[in-house]
């Protein structure tokens, strides 16, 4: 049997407090700081605890060359090697380890920068309810919010005295300024009114459609309404449609070149909001949006050109910002409202749409629909009073 170390691995030492009553009875405080080591691998969802022998041996194993396992066992304690195999950090070529080996091969084929791969794999959520976590956080202490968190940073870093600032002229009102004023995040929805097929199509076209496709000089690139590194546009739109005229509630993939929907599965209307709630990690103010849009990036589309590049992952993440803000404006143009959130359950979304996190990873969830009439002072971000009348 042949073996080699996984492709991308970070070992993180962490310090923790440990209390032992015996130390207290011997005259000490009973508290001791302990150092633990954790392995974060780009092909594994869960981190693995390591002992000192495992850390030492991992540092000597090759991630590229396959070595006979018996030869390794002649150099290192076999029980330690077996432990590393069971933790998925030492990979074997036997059929029993095919699934782990395949996951590692996906990372290898993706041209990932190592640290970027670790961030992508190990910052994903599954089954998280953010509002419940916030409620529990509030119950931990009865101190006011600011007392718990401390004074926030000021909104602007002021580098010079006010007298030294150079005032700039403000532009006159324009159609763009009017549109920007309508571009506010929405957290309440009018579910009694479906989005029309025309508004739905226009919003998707303005945001995600390819205006042109070029294969010169042999590299097929798209022209969208937003920038993307190398013109490669790796970020795709996966939709949970809940309330659109002429479109059955369900899961869809948007085809940007054909400006068309690809049906991926039906969702019963009675189950749709519960599914949406799971995707947006318990944020109930988003679950009733008429359309939820998962922004998922095909990493190798960009990494094919920018291989093992320190900025490639950052460039892909920027796509989500470009697309979501264009979606805000496109929705506002049709009188609709929009939102975006990074607090999402990526693992649940991957399972729903059949995505591999290292091949086509979820960056954020956006959405749009008809805005509800009621004012929600704490949740709606409309300081200009452009959309809702100011209360009080």
Short mmCIF file of C-alpha atoms in Angstrom, two decimals:
data_model
loop_
_atom_site.label_atom_id
_atom_site.label_comp_id
_atom_site.label_asym_id
_atom_site.label_seq_id
_atom_site.Cartn_x
_atom_site.Cartn_y
_atom_site.Cartn_z
CA UNK A 1 0.00 0.00 0.00
CA UNK A 2 1.28 3.46 -0.98
CA UNK A 3 0.74 6.58 1.10
CA UNK A 4 1.38 10.33 1.01
CA UNK A 5 0.37 13.40 3.01
CA UNK A 6 -2.63 15.44 1.92
CA UNK A 7 -1.99 18.39 -0.40
CA UNK A 8 -2.84 21.40 1.76
CA UNK A 9 -2.42 21.32 5.53
CA UNK A 10 -2.13 23.97 8.23
CA UNK A 11 -1.23 23.08 11.81
CA UNK A 12 -2.52 25.64 14.30
CA UNK A 13 -1.29 25.70 17.92
CA UNK A 14 -3.95 26.99 20.34
CA UNK A 15 -3.66 27.81 24.00
CA UNK A 16 -6.43 26.98 26.46
CA UNK A 17 -7.05 27.23 30.19
CA UNK A 18 -7.24 23.97 32.14
CA UNK A 19 -8.40 23.65 35.76
CA UNK A 20 -7.26 20.79 37.98
CA UNK A 21 -8.52 20.51 41.57
CA UNK A 22 -5.38 18.59 42.56
CA UNK A 23 -3.21 21.57 41.60
CA UNK A 24 -5.44 23.79 43.73
CA UNK A 25 -5.09 21.56 46.79
CA UNK A 26 -1.31 21.64 46.37
CA UNK A 27 -1.30 25.39 46.90
CA UNK A 28 -1.54 26.64 43.35
CA UNK A 29 -4.36 28.39 41.53
CA UNK A 30 -5.47 25.13 39.91
CA UNK A 31 -5.23 26.81 36.50
CA UNK A 32 -2.71 25.87 33.85
CA UNK A 33 -2.28 27.05 30.26
CA UNK A 34 -2.13 24.11 27.86
CA UNK A 35 -1.08 24.14 24.21
CA UNK A 36 -3.00 21.96 21.75
CA UNK A 37 -2.35 21.44 18.04
CA UNK A 38 -5.06 21.26 15.40
CA UNK A 39 -4.78 20.19 11.76
CA UNK A 40 -6.85 22.06 9.17
CA UNK A 41 -6.77 20.32 5.78
CA UNK A 42 -8.28 21.69 2.59
CA UNK A 43 -10.00 18.40 1.73
CA UNK A 44 -11.63 17.85 5.17
CA UNK A 45 -14.59 19.69 6.65
CA UNK A 46 -13.59 19.10 10.26
CA UNK A 47 -10.35 20.03 12.00
CA UNK A 48 -8.36 17.25 13.64
CA UNK A 49 -6.55 17.30 17.00
CA UNK A 50 -2.91 16.21 16.92
CA UNK A 51 -0.44 15.00 19.51
CA UNK A 52 3.23 15.93 19.44
CA UNK A 53 4.27 12.75 17.60
CA UNK A 54 1.68 13.33 14.88
CA UNK A 55 2.83 16.93 14.40
CA UNK A 56 6.46 15.80 14.16
CA UNK A 57 5.75 13.06 11.63
CA UNK A 58 3.46 15.19 9.46
CA UNK A 59 6.34 17.62 9.04
CA UNK A 60 8.42 14.83 7.49
CA UNK A 61 5.84 13.35 5.10
CA UNK A 62 5.79 14.32 1.44
CA UNK A 63 2.54 15.68 -0.02
CA UNK A 64 3.68 14.77 -3.55
CA UNK A 65 5.55 11.48 -3.55
CA UNK A 66 3.79 8.19 -2.89
CA UNK A 67 5.81 6.05 -0.46
CA UNK A 68 5.38 2.44 0.53
CA UNK A 69 3.48 2.36 3.83
CA UNK A 70 5.66 -0.44 5.23
CA UNK A 71 8.74 1.69 4.52
CA UNK A 72 7.17 4.55 6.46
CA UNK A 73 6.33 2.17 9.31
CA UNK A 74 10.00 1.19 9.47
CA UNK A 75 10.90 4.84 10.17
CA UNK A 76 7.94 5.97 12.29
CA UNK A 77 5.70 4.35 14.92
CA UNK A 78 2.98 2.44 13.09
CA UNK A 79 0.30 3.43 15.60
CA UNK A 80 0.98 7.12 14.85
CA UNK A 81 0.81 6.51 11.10
CA UNK A 82 -2.47 4.63 11.49
CA UNK A 83 -3.85 7.50 13.54
CA UNK A 84 -2.95 9.95 10.76
CA UNK A 85 -4.63 7.65 8.24
CA UNK A 86 -7.80 7.51 10.35
CA UNK A 87 -7.83 11.31 10.56
CA UNK A 88 -7.59 11.64 6.78
CA UNK A 89 -4.22 13.42 6.84
CA UNK A 90 -2.15 10.52 5.55
CA UNK A 91 -3.79 9.23 2.36
CA UNK A 92 -3.50 5.69 1.05
CA UNK A 93 -4.07 4.31 -2.45
CA UNK A 94 -6.33 1.48 -1.24
CA UNK A 95 -10.01 1.37 -2.32
CA UNK A 96 -11.11 1.96 1.28
CA UNK A 97 -9.61 5.47 1.14
CA UNK A 98 -10.92 6.39 -2.33
CA UNK A 99 -13.36 9.06 -1.09
CA UNK A 100 -10.73 10.96 0.90
CA UNK A 101 -8.24 10.58 -1.92
CA UNK A 102 -10.77 12.00 -4.39
CA UNK A 103 -11.43 15.01 -2.14
CA UNK A 104 -7.70 15.66 -1.96
CA UNK A 105 -7.35 15.33 -5.74
CA UNK A 106 -10.01 18.03 -6.20
CA UNK A 107 -7.88 20.42 -4.14
CA UNK A 108 -4.75 19.50 -6.09
CA UNK A 109 -6.46 20.04 -9.44
CA UNK A 110 -7.91 23.39 -8.40
CA UNK A 111 -4.65 25.40 -8.46
CA UNK A 112 -5.38 26.76 -4.98
CA UNK A 113 -3.08 28.95 -2.93
CA UNK A 114 -2.75 26.95 0.28
CA UNK A 115 -4.01 29.51 2.80
CA UNK A 116 -6.90 30.49 0.52
CA UNK A 117 -7.96 26.84 0.32
CA UNK A 118 -7.97 26.56 4.12
CA UNK A 119 -10.06 29.72 4.48
CA UNK A 120 -12.56 28.49 1.89
CA UNK A 121 -12.97 25.05 3.46
CA UNK A 122 -12.98 25.98 7.15
CA UNK A 123 -15.09 29.16 7.28
CA UNK A 124 -18.24 27.49 5.97
CA UNK A 125 -21.34 27.02 8.15
CA UNK A 126 -23.88 24.27 8.38
CA UNK A 127 -27.08 24.31 10.42
CA UNK A 128 -26.33 27.67 12.06
CA UNK A 129 -29.20 29.86 13.33
CA UNK A 130 -27.74 33.35 13.70
CA UNK A 131 -30.75 34.87 15.45
CA UNK A 132 -30.80 32.10 18.03
CA UNK A 133 -27.08 32.60 18.63
CA UNK A 134 -27.69 36.33 19.04
CA UNK A 135 -30.45 35.63 21.54
CA UNK A 136 -28.19 33.37 23.58
CA UNK A 137 -25.44 35.98 23.47
CA UNK A 138 -27.87 38.53 24.88
CA UNK A 139 -28.82 36.20 27.72
CA UNK A 140 -25.24 35.71 28.83
CA UNK A 141 -25.30 39.08 30.56
CA UNK A 142 -27.82 41.75 31.35
CA UNK A 143 -25.35 44.51 30.55
CA UNK A 144 -26.33 46.88 27.72
CA UNK A 145 -25.08 46.08 24.22
CA UNK A 146 -22.34 48.73 24.18
CA UNK A 147 -21.12 47.68 27.63
CA UNK A 148 -20.67 44.14 26.40
CA UNK A 149 -18.86 45.01 23.19
CA UNK A 150 -17.16 48.25 24.09
CA UNK A 151 -17.08 51.50 22.16
CA UNK A 152 -17.29 51.02 18.39
CA UNK A 153 -14.78 52.47 15.99
CA UNK A 154 -15.76 55.91 14.61
CA UNK A 155 -17.39 55.96 11.16
CA UNK A 156 -14.46 57.89 9.63
CA UNK A 157 -10.75 58.00 10.35
CA UNK A 158 -9.94 61.71 10.35
CA UNK A 159 -6.34 62.30 9.30
CA UNK A 160 -6.19 66.10 9.51
CA UNK A 161 -7.96 68.89 11.38
CA UNK A 162 -11.30 70.00 9.99
CA UNK A 163 -9.82 73.35 8.97
CA UNK A 164 -7.42 71.62 6.58
CA UNK A 165 -10.06 69.69 4.67
CA UNK A 166 -10.72 70.70 1.08
CA UNK A 167 -14.46 70.92 0.48
CA UNK A 168 -15.65 69.42 -2.82
CA UNK A 169 -18.66 70.50 -4.81
CA UNK A 170 -21.70 68.23 -4.68
CA UNK A 171 -23.17 67.07 -8.00
CA UNK A 172 -26.67 67.99 -9.08
CA UNK A 173 -29.43 65.40 -8.79
CA UNK A 174 -29.60 62.90 -11.62
CA UNK A 175 -31.35 59.70 -12.59
CA UNK A 176 -28.45 57.74 -11.13
CA UNK A 177 -28.64 59.66 -7.83
CA UNK A 178 -32.37 58.96 -7.63
CA UNK A 179 -31.73 55.27 -8.23
CA UNK A 180 -29.00 55.17 -5.59
CA UNK A 181 -31.37 56.72 -3.05
CA UNK A 182 -33.80 53.86 -3.68
CA UNK A 183 -31.03 51.29 -3.26
CA UNK A 184 -31.59 50.24 0.36
CA UNK A 185 -31.37 46.86 2.05
CA UNK A 186 -34.77 45.26 2.60
CA UNK A 187 -35.77 43.04 5.49
CA UNK A 188 -39.55 42.95 5.11
CA UNK A 189 -41.43 41.62 2.10
CA UNK A 190 -44.89 41.86 0.58
CA UNK A 191 -45.70 38.21 0.01
CA UNK A 192 -49.21 39.02 -1.24
CA UNK A 193 -47.75 40.42 -4.46
CA UNK A 194 -45.73 38.16 -6.78
CA UNK A 195 -42.85 39.51 -8.81
CA UNK A 196 -43.91 39.74 -12.45
CA UNK A 197 -42.17 37.59 -15.04
CA UNK A 198 -40.90 40.77 -16.73
CA UNK A 199 -39.44 42.27 -13.55
CA UNK A 200 -37.85 38.93 -12.72
CA UNK A 201 -36.25 38.57 -16.16
CA UNK A 202 -35.08 42.19 -16.28
CA UNK A 203 -33.43 42.02 -12.86
CA UNK A 204 -31.56 38.83 -13.70
CA UNK A 205 -30.49 40.17 -17.09
CA UNK A 206 -29.21 43.48 -15.75
CA UNK A 207 -27.16 41.68 -13.09
CA UNK A 208 -25.97 38.36 -14.42
CA UNK A 209 -26.43 38.18 -18.21
CA UNK A 210 -23.50 38.04 -20.61
CA UNK A 211 -23.66 41.01 -22.98
CA UNK A 212 -21.04 39.42 -25.21
CA UNK A 213 -18.85 36.33 -25.38
CA UNK A 214 -15.42 36.35 -26.93
CA UNK A 215 -12.96 33.54 -27.50
CA UNK A 216 -10.09 35.73 -28.61
CA UNK A 217 -7.29 34.75 -28.37
CA UNK A 218 -8.65 31.27 -27.69
CA UNK A 219 -9.90 32.02 -24.17
CA UNK A 220 -13.68 32.27 -23.90
CA UNK A 221 -14.48 35.32 -21.78
CA UNK A 222 -17.75 37.11 -21.03
CA UNK A 223 -18.73 40.73 -20.91
CA UNK A 224 -21.07 41.31 -17.98
CA UNK A 225 -22.27 44.52 -16.36
CA UNK A 226 -19.62 44.07 -13.65
CA UNK A 227 -15.83 43.61 -13.65
CA UNK A 228 -14.16 40.27 -12.98
CA UNK A 229 -10.51 39.25 -12.88
CA UNK A 230 -9.36 38.33 -16.37
CA UNK A 231 -12.91 38.73 -17.68
CA UNK A 232 -13.50 35.15 -16.52
CA UNK A 233 -16.65 35.73 -14.40
CA UNK A 234 -16.56 32.52 -12.34
CA UNK A 235 -19.53 33.41 -10.13
CA UNK A 236 -22.82 31.74 -11.00
CA UNK A 237 -26.36 32.42 -9.80
CA UNK A 238 -28.36 29.59 -8.21
CA UNK A 239 -31.94 30.53 -7.41
CA UNK A 240 -34.59 29.57 -4.92
CA UNK A 241 -37.69 31.03 -6.54
CA UNK A 242 -40.60 31.49 -4.14
CA UNK A 243 -43.05 33.98 -5.59
CA UNK A 244 -42.67 34.82 -9.29
CA UNK A 245 -45.43 34.85 -11.89
CA UNK A 246 -45.08 32.02 -14.38
CA UNK A 247 -42.15 30.37 -12.58
CA UNK A 248 -42.89 27.36 -10.40
CA UNK A 249 -41.41 27.54 -6.89
CA UNK A 250 -38.18 25.61 -6.94
CA UNK A 251 -34.45 25.50 -7.49
CA UNK A 252 -32.87 26.90 -10.64
CA UNK A 253 -29.53 27.73 -12.20
CA UNK A 254 -29.32 30.89 -14.31
CA UNK A 255 -27.56 30.51 -17.66
CA UNK A 256 -25.90 33.88 -18.33
CA UNK A 257 -25.20 33.37 -22.02
CA UNK A 258 -28.67 32.08 -22.98
CA UNK A 259 -30.44 34.30 -20.39
CA UNK A 260 -32.45 31.26 -19.33
CA UNK A 261 -33.33 29.21 -16.26
CA UNK A 262 -32.20 25.63 -15.80
CA UNK A 263 -34.64 23.79 -13.50
CA UNK A 264 -32.89 21.78 -10.79
CA UNK A 265 -35.77 20.69 -8.58
CA UNK A 266 -39.24 21.60 -7.39
CA UNK A 267 -39.93 22.92 -3.91
CA UNK A 268 -43.40 22.75 -2.37
CA UNK A 269 -44.72 26.22 -1.57
CA UNK A 270 -45.43 25.15 2.03
CA UNK A 271 -41.79 24.14 2.50
CA UNK A 272 -40.10 26.96 0.61
CA UNK A 273 -39.74 29.50 3.42
CA UNK A 274 -38.38 26.90 5.84
CA UNK A 275 -35.79 25.98 3.22
CA UNK A 276 -34.93 29.64 2.67
CA UNK A 277 -34.54 30.11 6.42
CA UNK A 278 -32.03 27.27 6.57
CA UNK A 279 -30.01 28.72 3.70
CA UNK A 280 -29.72 32.19 5.30
CA UNK A 281 -28.78 30.75 8.70
CA UNK A 282 -31.99 31.58 10.54
CA UNK A 283 -32.29 35.21 9.41
CA UNK A 284 -36.07 35.37 9.40
CA UNK A 285 -36.14 38.79 7.77
CA UNK A 286 -34.84 37.27 4.51
CA UNK A 287 -36.80 34.03 4.33
CA UNK A 288 -39.85 35.60 2.65
CA UNK A 289 -37.96 37.25 -0.20
CA UNK A 290 -39.57 36.43 -3.54
CA UNK A 291 -36.26 35.24 -5.01
CA UNK A 292 -33.10 34.12 -3.21
CA UNK A 293 -29.91 34.10 -5.26
CA UNK A 294 -26.92 32.00 -4.21
CA UNK A 295 -23.65 33.44 -5.50
CA UNK A 296 -21.37 30.46 -6.06
CA UNK A 297 -17.97 30.68 -7.75
CA UNK A 298 -16.33 28.08 -9.95
CA UNK A 299 -12.86 28.63 -8.54
CA UNK A 300 -10.92 26.79 -11.22
CA UNK A 301 -12.43 29.11 -13.85
CA UNK A 302 -10.26 31.88 -12.33
CA UNK A 303 -7.47 29.77 -10.86
CA UNK A 304 -6.84 28.20 -14.29
CA UNK A 305 -5.20 31.49 -15.23
CA UNK A 306 -4.11 32.76 -11.81
CA UNK A 307 -2.58 29.53 -10.53
CA UNK A 308 -1.55 29.32 -6.89
CA UNK A 309 -1.85 33.10 -6.94
CA UNK A 310 -1.88 35.12 -3.70
CA UNK A 311 -4.67 37.42 -4.99
CA UNK A 312 -6.84 34.96 -6.92
CA UNK A 313 -9.20 34.07 -4.07
CA UNK A 314 -9.61 37.72 -3.14
CA UNK A 315 -10.47 38.56 -6.74
CA UNK A 316 -13.17 35.87 -6.77
CA UNK A 317 -14.69 37.18 -3.54
CA UNK A 318 -14.87 40.66 -5.08
CA UNK A 319 -17.26 39.20 -7.67
CA UNK A 320 -19.93 38.79 -5.00
CA UNK A 321 -19.71 42.47 -4.12
CA UNK A 322 -19.86 43.60 -7.74
CA UNK A 323 -22.82 41.37 -8.56
CA UNK A 324 -24.82 42.08 -5.42
CA UNK A 325 -24.58 45.83 -5.80
CA UNK A 326 -25.63 45.60 -9.43
CA UNK A 327 -28.55 43.45 -8.28
CA UNK A 328 -29.53 46.19 -5.80
CA UNK A 329 -29.58 48.78 -8.59
CA UNK A 330 -31.32 46.49 -11.07
CA UNK A 331 -34.02 45.71 -8.51
CA UNK A 332 -34.42 49.38 -7.57
CA UNK A 333 -34.87 50.25 -11.25
CA UNK A 334 -37.94 47.99 -11.32
CA UNK A 335 -39.25 49.29 -7.98
CA UNK A 336 -38.11 46.14 -6.19
CA UNK A 337 -35.98 45.70 -3.07
CA UNK A 338 -32.87 43.61 -2.50
CA UNK A 339 -30.54 42.22 0.15
CA UNK A 340 -27.24 40.40 0.52
CA UNK A 341 -25.83 38.40 3.43
CA UNK A 342 -22.63 36.46 4.02
CA UNK A 343 -24.14 34.81 7.12
CA UNK A 344 -25.29 31.70 5.28
CA UNK A 345 -25.12 27.93 5.77
CA UNK A 346 -22.76 27.08 2.95
CA UNK A 347 -22.78 23.36 3.69
CA UNK A 348 -26.57 23.17 3.48
CA UNK A 349 -26.56 25.14 0.22
CA UNK A 350 -23.88 22.88 -1.26
CA UNK A 351 -25.95 19.83 -0.43
CA UNK A 352 -29.10 21.37 -1.88
CA UNK A 353 -27.58 22.37 -5.22
CA UNK A 354 -24.98 19.61 -5.51
CA UNK A 355 -21.88 21.81 -5.17
CA UNK A 356 -18.39 20.85 -4.06
CA UNK A 357 -16.93 23.58 -1.81
CA UNK A 358 -13.50 23.46 -3.41
CA UNK A 359 -14.83 23.47 -6.97
CA UNK A 360 -17.90 25.71 -6.80
CA UNK A 361 -18.07 27.44 -3.45
CA UNK A 362 -20.80 29.61 -1.95
CA UNK A 363 -19.76 33.21 -1.32
CA UNK A 364 -23.04 34.84 -0.25
CA UNK A 365 -26.81 34.83 -0.70
CA UNK A 366 -28.62 37.78 -2.23
CA UNK A 367 -32.24 38.21 -3.17
CA UNK A 368 -34.99 40.53 -4.32
CA UNK A 369 -38.74 41.05 -4.33
CA UNK A 370 -41.49 43.50 -3.41
CA UNK A 371 -40.83 45.55 -0.31
CA UNK A 372 -43.34 45.45 2.52
CA UNK A 373 -45.07 48.69 3.44
CA UNK A 374 -44.37 48.60 7.16
CA UNK A 375 -41.45 50.51 8.63
CA UNK A 376 -38.98 48.47 10.65
CA UNK A 377 -36.78 51.08 12.29
CA UNK A 378 -34.10 48.78 13.64
CA UNK A 379 -33.69 46.60 10.61
CA UNK A 380 -34.20 48.82 7.59
CA UNK A 381 -31.23 50.82 6.42
CA UNK A 382 -32.89 53.93 5.03
CA UNK A 383 -31.41 56.94 6.85
CA UNK A 384 -32.49 59.31 4.07
CA UNK A 385 -36.13 58.32 4.42
CA UNK A 386 -36.23 57.72 0.67
CA UNK A 387 -38.22 54.52 0.84
CA UNK A 388 -40.10 54.53 4.14
CA UNK A 389 -41.37 57.63 5.97
CA UNK A 390 -39.28 58.48 8.97
CA UNK A 391 -40.94 57.44 12.20
CA UNK A 392 -41.60 59.83 15.07
#
